[in-house]
Coordinates of C-alpha atoms in Angstrom, one line a residue:
M1 CA 72.2 -35.6 -70.9
I2 CA 72.8 -32.9 -68.4
D3 CA 69.9 -30.7 -69.8
A4 CA 67.4 -33.5 -69.6
V5 CA 65.9 -32.0 -66.3
P6 CA 65.2 -28.4 -65.8
Q7 CA 66.9 -26.5 -63.0
P8 CA 64.3 -26.1 -60.2
E9 CA 63.6 -23.1 -57.9
L10 CA 65.8 -23.4 -54.7
V11 CA 65.0 -22.9 -51.1
D12 CA 68.3 -22.9 -49.1
Q13 CA 67.3 -24.4 -45.9
Y14 CA 70.5 -23.6 -44.1
C15 CA 73.1 -20.9 -44.6
H16 CA 74.8 -17.9 -43.1
G17 CA 75.1 -14.3 -44.1
V18 CA 77.9 -13.0 -46.2
L19 CA 80.8 -10.7 -45.1
R20 CA 80.4 -6.9 -45.4
T21 CA 84.2 -6.3 -45.8
E22 CA 86.6 -6.6 -48.8
L23 CA 88.9 -9.7 -48.8
G24 CA 92.6 -10.1 -49.9
L25 CA 93.8 -13.1 -51.6
G26 CA 95.0 -14.9 -48.5
T27 CA 91.8 -14.2 -46.4
F28 CA 89.5 -15.0 -49.4
E29 CA 91.1 -18.6 -50.0
T30 CA 91.1 -19.4 -46.2
Q31 CA 87.3 -19.3 -46.5
L32 CA 87.3 -22.1 -49.1
G33 CA 88.8 -24.5 -46.5
R34 CA 86.5 -26.5 -44.2
T35 CA 87.8 -25.2 -40.8
G36 CA 88.5 -21.3 -41.3
A37 CA 92.4 -22.3 -40.7
P38 CA 95.0 -21.3 -43.5
P39 CA 96.3 -23.8 -46.0
A40 CA 99.4 -25.7 -45.4
P41 CA 102.7 -23.8 -46.5
G42 CA 103.2 -23.9 -50.2
T43 CA 99.5 -24.8 -50.9
T44 CA 96.3 -23.2 -51.7
F45 CA 92.6 -23.9 -50.8
F46 CA 92.0 -22.9 -54.5
D47 CA 93.4 -26.3 -55.4
T48 CA 90.4 -28.0 -54.0
Q49 CA 87.2 -29.3 -55.4
T50 CA 85.5 -26.1 -53.8
G51 CA 88.2 -23.9 -55.1
F52 CA 87.8 -25.1 -58.7
A53 CA 84.2 -24.8 -58.4
V54 CA 84.2 -21.2 -57.5
R55 CA 86.6 -20.5 -60.5
R56 CA 84.0 -22.5 -62.7
W57 CA 80.8 -20.9 -61.8
C58 CA 81.6 -17.5 -60.3
P59 CA 83.5 -15.4 -62.7
P60 CA 81.0 -15.2 -65.5
L61 CA 78.6 -13.6 -63.0
L62 CA 81.1 -11.0 -62.6
G63 CA 81.8 -10.5 -66.3
L64 CA 84.9 -12.8 -66.6
E65 CA 85.6 -16.1 -68.3
A66 CA 85.2 -19.2 -66.5
H67 CA 88.3 -20.7 -64.7
C68 CA 90.1 -17.3 -64.8
P69 CA 93.2 -17.0 -62.4
P70 CA 92.3 -16.3 -58.8
A71 CA 94.2 -13.1 -58.8
R72 CA 92.3 -11.7 -61.9
Y73 CA 89.0 -12.8 -60.2
L74 CA 89.8 -11.0 -56.9
A75 CA 90.8 -8.0 -58.7
R76 CA 87.4 -7.8 -60.4
R77 CA 85.9 -8.3 -57.2
R78 CA 87.6 -5.2 -55.7
E79 CA 86.7 -3.2 -58.8
L80 CA 83.1 -4.0 -58.4
G81 CA 83.0 -3.5 -54.5
V82 CA 81.8 -5.9 -51.9
L83 CA 78.0 -4.8 -52.2
E84 CA 77.8 -5.1 -55.9
T85 CA 79.8 -8.2 -56.1
G86 CA 77.5 -9.8 -53.4
R87 CA 74.3 -8.7 -55.3
R88 CA 75.5 -10.1 -58.7
L89 CA 76.6 -13.6 -57.1
L90 CA 73.5 -14.0 -54.9
R91 CA 71.1 -13.0 -57.4
G92 CA 72.9 -15.4 -59.9
S93 CA 72.4 -18.3 -57.6
G94 CA 68.8 -18.6 -58.4
V95 CA 67.9 -19.1 -54.5
R96 CA 64.3 -17.9 -53.8
A97 CA 64.4 -18.2 -50.0
Y98 CA 67.1 -18.2 -47.5
L99 CA 67.0 -20.0 -44.0
V100 CA 69.7 -18.0 -42.1
D101 CA 71.6 -19.1 -39.0
T102 CA 72.3 -16.0 -37.2
G103 CA 74.0 -17.7 -34.4
L104 CA 77.5 -16.3 -34.1
P105 CA 79.1 -13.0 -35.3
G106 CA 82.0 -13.3 -37.8
D107 CA 84.7 -12.6 -35.2
L108 CA 83.6 -15.7 -33.3
T109 CA 83.6 -18.1 -36.4
G110 CA 87.0 -17.3 -37.8
L111 CA 85.8 -14.8 -40.2
P112 CA 87.3 -11.3 -40.6
G113 CA 84.2 -9.3 -40.0
D114 CA 80.5 -9.3 -39.4
L115 CA 77.9 -11.2 -41.4
T116 CA 74.8 -9.9 -43.0
G117 CA 71.5 -10.7 -41.4
P118 CA 68.6 -12.2 -43.0
G119 CA 67.1 -8.9 -44.2
E120 CA 70.3 -7.8 -45.9
L121 CA 70.7 -11.3 -47.4
A122 CA 67.1 -11.0 -48.8
A123 CA 67.8 -7.6 -50.2
A124 CA 71.1 -8.6 -51.8
G125 CA 69.7 -11.7 -53.4
A126 CA 66.1 -10.5 -54.2
A127 CA 64.7 -13.5 -52.3
E128 CA 62.9 -14.3 -49.1
A129 CA 64.9 -14.9 -45.8
H130 CA 64.0 -16.5 -42.5
E131 CA 65.9 -16.8 -39.3
I132 CA 67.0 -20.0 -37.8
V133 CA 67.4 -19.8 -33.8
R134 CA 70.5 -21.4 -32.6
L135 CA 69.5 -23.2 -29.1
E136 CA 72.6 -23.0 -27.4
L137 CA 73.1 -19.3 -28.0
L138 CA 69.6 -18.7 -26.9
A139 CA 70.2 -20.5 -23.6
E140 CA 73.5 -18.5 -23.1
Q141 CA 71.8 -15.2 -23.7
V142 CA 69.1 -16.1 -21.1
A143 CA 71.7 -17.3 -18.6
D144 CA 73.5 -13.8 -18.9
T145 CA 70.3 -12.0 -17.9
S146 CA 69.1 -14.6 -15.2
G147 CA 70.4 -14.4 -11.6
T148 CA 68.9 -17.6 -10.2
V149 CA 68.3 -21.2 -11.3
D150 CA 64.5 -20.5 -11.1
A151 CA 64.5 -17.3 -13.2
F152 CA 67.0 -19.1 -15.7
L153 CA 64.6 -22.0 -16.4
A154 CA 61.6 -19.8 -16.5
N155 CA 63.1 -17.3 -18.9
L156 CA 64.5 -20.0 -21.1
A157 CA 61.0 -21.6 -21.4
E158 CA 59.7 -18.1 -22.3
A159 CA 62.5 -17.4 -24.7
V160 CA 61.9 -20.7 -26.5
H161 CA 58.2 -20.1 -26.9
T162 CA 58.8 -16.5 -28.3
A163 CA 61.3 -17.7 -30.6
A164 CA 58.8 -20.4 -31.9
T165 CA 56.5 -17.7 -32.9
S166 CA 58.8 -15.9 -35.3
A167 CA 61.6 -18.2 -36.2
V168 CA 61.4 -20.7 -39.1
A169 CA 63.3 -23.4 -37.1
F170 CA 65.6 -24.2 -34.1
L171 CA 69.1 -25.3 -34.4
S172 CA 71.4 -27.3 -32.2
V173 CA 75.2 -27.4 -33.1
T174 CA 76.4 -29.8 -30.4
A175 CA 73.6 -32.5 -30.0
A176 CA 75.2 -34.6 -32.6
R177 CA 78.9 -34.7 -31.4
E178 CA 78.3 -37.9 -29.5
P179 CA 75.6 -40.3 -28.9
L180 CA 72.7 -38.6 -27.4
D181 CA 70.6 -39.9 -24.4
P182 CA 67.2 -39.7 -25.9
A183 CA 65.1 -39.4 -22.8
P184 CA 64.1 -35.9 -21.5
P185 CA 65.7 -35.1 -18.2
G186 CA 63.9 -34.9 -14.9
P187 CA 63.1 -31.6 -13.1
G188 CA 65.8 -32.3 -10.4
E189 CA 68.3 -33.2 -12.9
V190 CA 67.6 -30.0 -14.9
R191 CA 67.8 -27.8 -11.8
G192 CA 71.1 -29.5 -10.6
A193 CA 72.7 -29.1 -14.0
A194 CA 71.5 -25.5 -14.5
G195 CA 73.0 -24.4 -11.1
R196 CA 76.3 -26.1 -11.9
W197 CA 76.5 -24.4 -15.4
L198 CA 75.3 -20.9 -14.3
T199 CA 78.1 -20.9 -11.7
R200 CA 80.6 -21.8 -14.4
R201 CA 78.9 -19.4 -16.8
R202 CA 80.7 -16.5 -14.9
I203 CA 83.6 -17.4 -17.3
Q204 CA 81.5 -17.5 -20.3
E205 CA 81.4 -21.3 -20.6
P206 CA 79.3 -22.4 -23.7
L207 CA 76.2 -24.6 -23.1
E208 CA 77.6 -28.2 -23.5
D209 CA 76.1 -29.8 -20.5
P210 CA 74.5 -33.0 -21.6
V211 CA 71.5 -32.6 -19.2
L212 CA 70.8 -29.0 -20.1
L213 CA 71.2 -29.8 -23.7
R214 CA 68.6 -32.4 -23.6
H215 CA 66.3 -30.0 -21.6
V216 CA 66.7 -27.4 -24.4
L217 CA 66.2 -29.9 -27.3
W218 CA 62.9 -31.2 -25.6
S219 CA 61.7 -27.7 -25.2
A220 CA 62.2 -27.1 -28.8
V221 CA 60.5 -30.4 -29.7
A222 CA 57.5 -29.2 -27.5
S223 CA 57.3 -26.1 -29.6
G224 CA 56.5 -27.9 -32.7
R225 CA 58.9 -25.9 -34.8
P226 CA 61.4 -28.0 -37.1
L227 CA 64.5 -28.9 -35.2
Q228 CA 67.8 -28.8 -37.1
L229 CA 70.7 -31.1 -35.8
R230 CA 74.2 -29.9 -37.5
L231 CA 76.2 -33.1 -37.7
G232 CA 79.4 -31.6 -38.6
M233 CA 81.7 -34.6 -39.4
A234 CA 79.8 -36.7 -36.7
D235 CA 78.0 -40.0 -37.6
P236 CA 74.3 -39.5 -37.2
T237 CA 73.7 -43.1 -36.2
G238 CA 74.1 -41.7 -32.5
L239 CA 70.9 -39.7 -33.1
A240 CA 68.9 -42.8 -33.7
G241 CA 67.6 -43.1 -30.2
F242 CA 66.5 -39.5 -30.1
A243 CA 64.7 -39.9 -33.5
A244 CA 62.9 -42.8 -32.1
A245 CA 61.8 -41.0 -28.9
T246 CA 60.6 -37.9 -30.7
N247 CA 58.7 -40.0 -33.6
G248 CA 54.9 -39.1 -33.6
L249 CA 55.3 -35.8 -31.5
G250 CA 54.7 -33.6 -34.5
T251 CA 58.2 -32.0 -34.7
D252 CA 60.3 -32.7 -37.7
L253 CA 64.1 -33.3 -37.4
V254 CA 66.5 -32.1 -40.2
L255 CA 70.0 -33.7 -40.3
L256 CA 72.4 -31.1 -41.6
H257 CA 75.9 -31.5 -43.1
G258 CA 76.2 -35.3 -42.9
Y259 CA 79.1 -35.8 -45.3
P260 CA 81.1 -38.1 -45.1
Y261 CA 78.3 -39.9 -43.2
H262 CA 75.7 -38.8 -45.8
R263 CA 74.5 -42.3 -46.5
Q264 CA 73.7 -42.8 -42.6
A265 CA 71.8 -39.6 -42.5
A266 CA 69.9 -40.6 -45.6
H267 CA 69.1 -44.1 -44.0
L268 CA 67.7 -42.4 -41.0
A269 CA 65.4 -40.3 -43.1
S270 CA 64.2 -43.6 -44.6
V271 CA 63.6 -45.3 -41.2
F272 CA 61.7 -42.4 -39.4
P273 CA 58.9 -40.4 -40.9
H274 CA 59.9 -37.2 -39.2
V275 CA 63.5 -37.2 -40.1
Y276 CA 65.0 -35.4 -43.2
A277 CA 68.5 -35.1 -44.7
D278 CA 70.5 -32.5 -46.1
V279 CA 71.8 -32.5 -49.5
G280 CA 73.8 -29.4 -50.5
P281 CA 77.0 -28.9 -48.5
A282 CA 78.3 -32.5 -49.3
L283 CA 78.0 -31.3 -53.0
V284 CA 80.0 -28.2 -52.3
R285 CA 82.8 -30.2 -50.9
T286 CA 83.0 -32.9 -53.5
G287 CA 82.7 -30.7 -56.5
A288 CA 83.1 -32.5 -59.7
R289 CA 82.2 -35.8 -57.9
A290 CA 79.0 -34.2 -56.7
A291 CA 76.7 -36.2 -59.0
D292 CA 78.1 -39.5 -57.3
V293 CA 77.3 -38.2 -53.8
L294 CA 73.7 -37.1 -54.8
A295 CA 73.0 -40.5 -56.3
E296 CA 74.2 -42.2 -53.2
L297 CA 71.6 -40.1 -51.3
L298 CA 68.9 -40.8 -53.8
E299 CA 69.7 -44.6 -53.2
L300 CA 68.5 -44.5 -49.7
A301 CA 66.2 -41.6 -48.8
P302 CA 62.6 -41.1 -50.1
F303 CA 62.5 -38.4 -52.4
G304 CA 60.3 -36.4 -50.2
K305 CA 62.8 -36.5 -47.4
L306 CA 65.7 -34.8 -48.9
L307 CA 66.2 -30.9 -48.8
Y308 CA 68.8 -28.5 -50.6
S309 CA 71.1 -26.2 -48.7
S310 CA 74.4 -24.6 -49.4
G311 CA 75.6 -24.2 -45.9
A312 CA 77.4 -21.0 -47.2
R313 CA 79.1 -18.7 -44.9
G314 CA 81.1 -15.6 -45.4
L315 CA 81.5 -15.8 -49.1
P316 CA 78.6 -15.2 -51.6
E317 CA 80.5 -17.4 -53.8
L318 CA 79.7 -20.4 -51.7
H319 CA 76.0 -19.6 -52.3
V320 CA 76.7 -19.7 -56.0
V321 CA 78.8 -22.9 -55.8
G322 CA 76.1 -24.7 -53.7
A323 CA 73.3 -23.9 -56.0
R324 CA 75.2 -24.6 -59.3
L325 CA 76.8 -27.8 -58.2
F326 CA 73.3 -29.0 -56.9
H327 CA 71.6 -28.2 -60.4
H328 CA 74.6 -29.8 -62.2
A329 CA 74.6 -32.8 -60.2
L330 CA 70.9 -33.1 -60.3
G331 CA 70.7 -32.7 -64.1
R332 CA 73.5 -35.4 -64.6
V333 CA 71.9 -38.1 -62.2
L334 CA 68.3 -37.6 -63.0
G335 CA 69.0 -36.9 -66.7
A336 CA 71.0 -40.2 -67.0
W337 CA 68.1 -42.1 -65.5
V338 CA 65.5 -40.6 -67.8
A339 CA 67.7 -41.3 -70.9
E340 CA 68.1 -44.9 -69.6
G341 CA 64.2 -45.2 -69.4
A342 CA 64.5 -45.9 -65.7
W343 CA 62.5 -42.7 -64.9
A344 CA 59.8 -40.9 -66.7
R345 CA 60.7 -37.1 -67.5
T346 CA 57.7 -36.0 -65.6
D347 CA 58.7 -37.8 -62.4
A348 CA 62.3 -36.4 -62.8
D349 CA 60.9 -33.0 -63.0
R350 CA 58.7 -33.4 -60.1
V351 CA 61.4 -35.0 -57.8
A352 CA 63.9 -32.1 -58.8
A353 CA 61.3 -29.7 -57.5
L354 CA 60.7 -31.4 -54.3
I355 CA 64.4 -31.5 -53.4
G356 CA 65.1 -28.0 -54.6
A357 CA 62.4 -26.2 -52.8
G358 CA 59.0 -28.1 -52.4
N359 CA 60.2 -30.4 -49.4
A360 CA 61.5 -27.4 -47.4
R361 CA 58.4 -25.3 -48.1
R362 CA 56.3 -28.0 -46.7
V363 CA 58.5 -28.8 -43.6
Y364 CA 59.1 -25.2 -42.6
G365 CA 55.6 -23.9 -43.5
L366 CA 56.8 -21.4 -46.3
S367 CA 54.6 -19.8 -48.8
G368 CA 54.0 -22.3 -51.6
A369 CA 54.0 -25.3 -49.5
G370 CA 53.1 -28.5 -51.1
E371 CA 54.2 -27.6 -54.5
G372 CA 55.8 -30.6 -56.1
R373 CA 54.5 -32.8 -53.5
V374 CA 54.1 -36.5 -54.4

């Protein structure tokens, strides 16, 4: 009973902009993969769950039949042009607000061109858009304009404070790669690490020093803004100590992109009151199996602790696929529980609204916060 639960409005709590440039077949399909690398010789990323989902959900938004051949779809894309294609796809996703990571330009992420910013994404999608500030990049920008350790640390503190007044959240992309020392570093440790990194920074070394990273993370925690931690393919169990150390301080932690460790992320969300788990990107990668993954998340995490996102980057098609697979999976899972009598229809509707948008509006302080709240 897929239609037993209505499609809730969506707040995409983590995504990137879309490409401004037209794409050929080879470049387009590369963006369907997980790493930005091309497929193996003789294969195609259209033969993946994500590729099949694109062919299922996107062609009708461009006036084509579902599952049409990739070449025909891309020909229609070129006929409409990149701006009109993006507008149709983004508006067809049903997303009402985007939280956008503007961290890196396209040429540094394996993408063949620049990505749209929050304003452009909002205009194309007829939605709200808010910026997520990437902590590592913020520190690197401050380092490039600070000549001494004292200036760097003072300017970094000011930059974090300023960003907290305008950004919807902070983001760290490296904190979850390995088990994280949960304690904030002392002033002497920070100064020493800053001096060593500023010396190496002359060759554009990224911020990966564990002491400085902890310092930046704790600066973000002190700001009170939600802190997103992008897991990639890392096990989030290594963040348990940091979650325990930050419990009760008033800053929410949002675990992004937990698949295939989505159950561990959901478990942490069930243990710590300030920890939340991401739902969407795992569904994009699992396609026709998305309902099974969503059901596993719902087994473990309280329903007020799960938030939708697409994780989309580069292709507007990935915004569509994220939204449609989420709606489809939600309808299948909750619809089946309603049909079995395990859930009341009103509860299913309310939980759908929480995960789709209500939880994100509450956590990030967006307009409409509290709608659908338990």
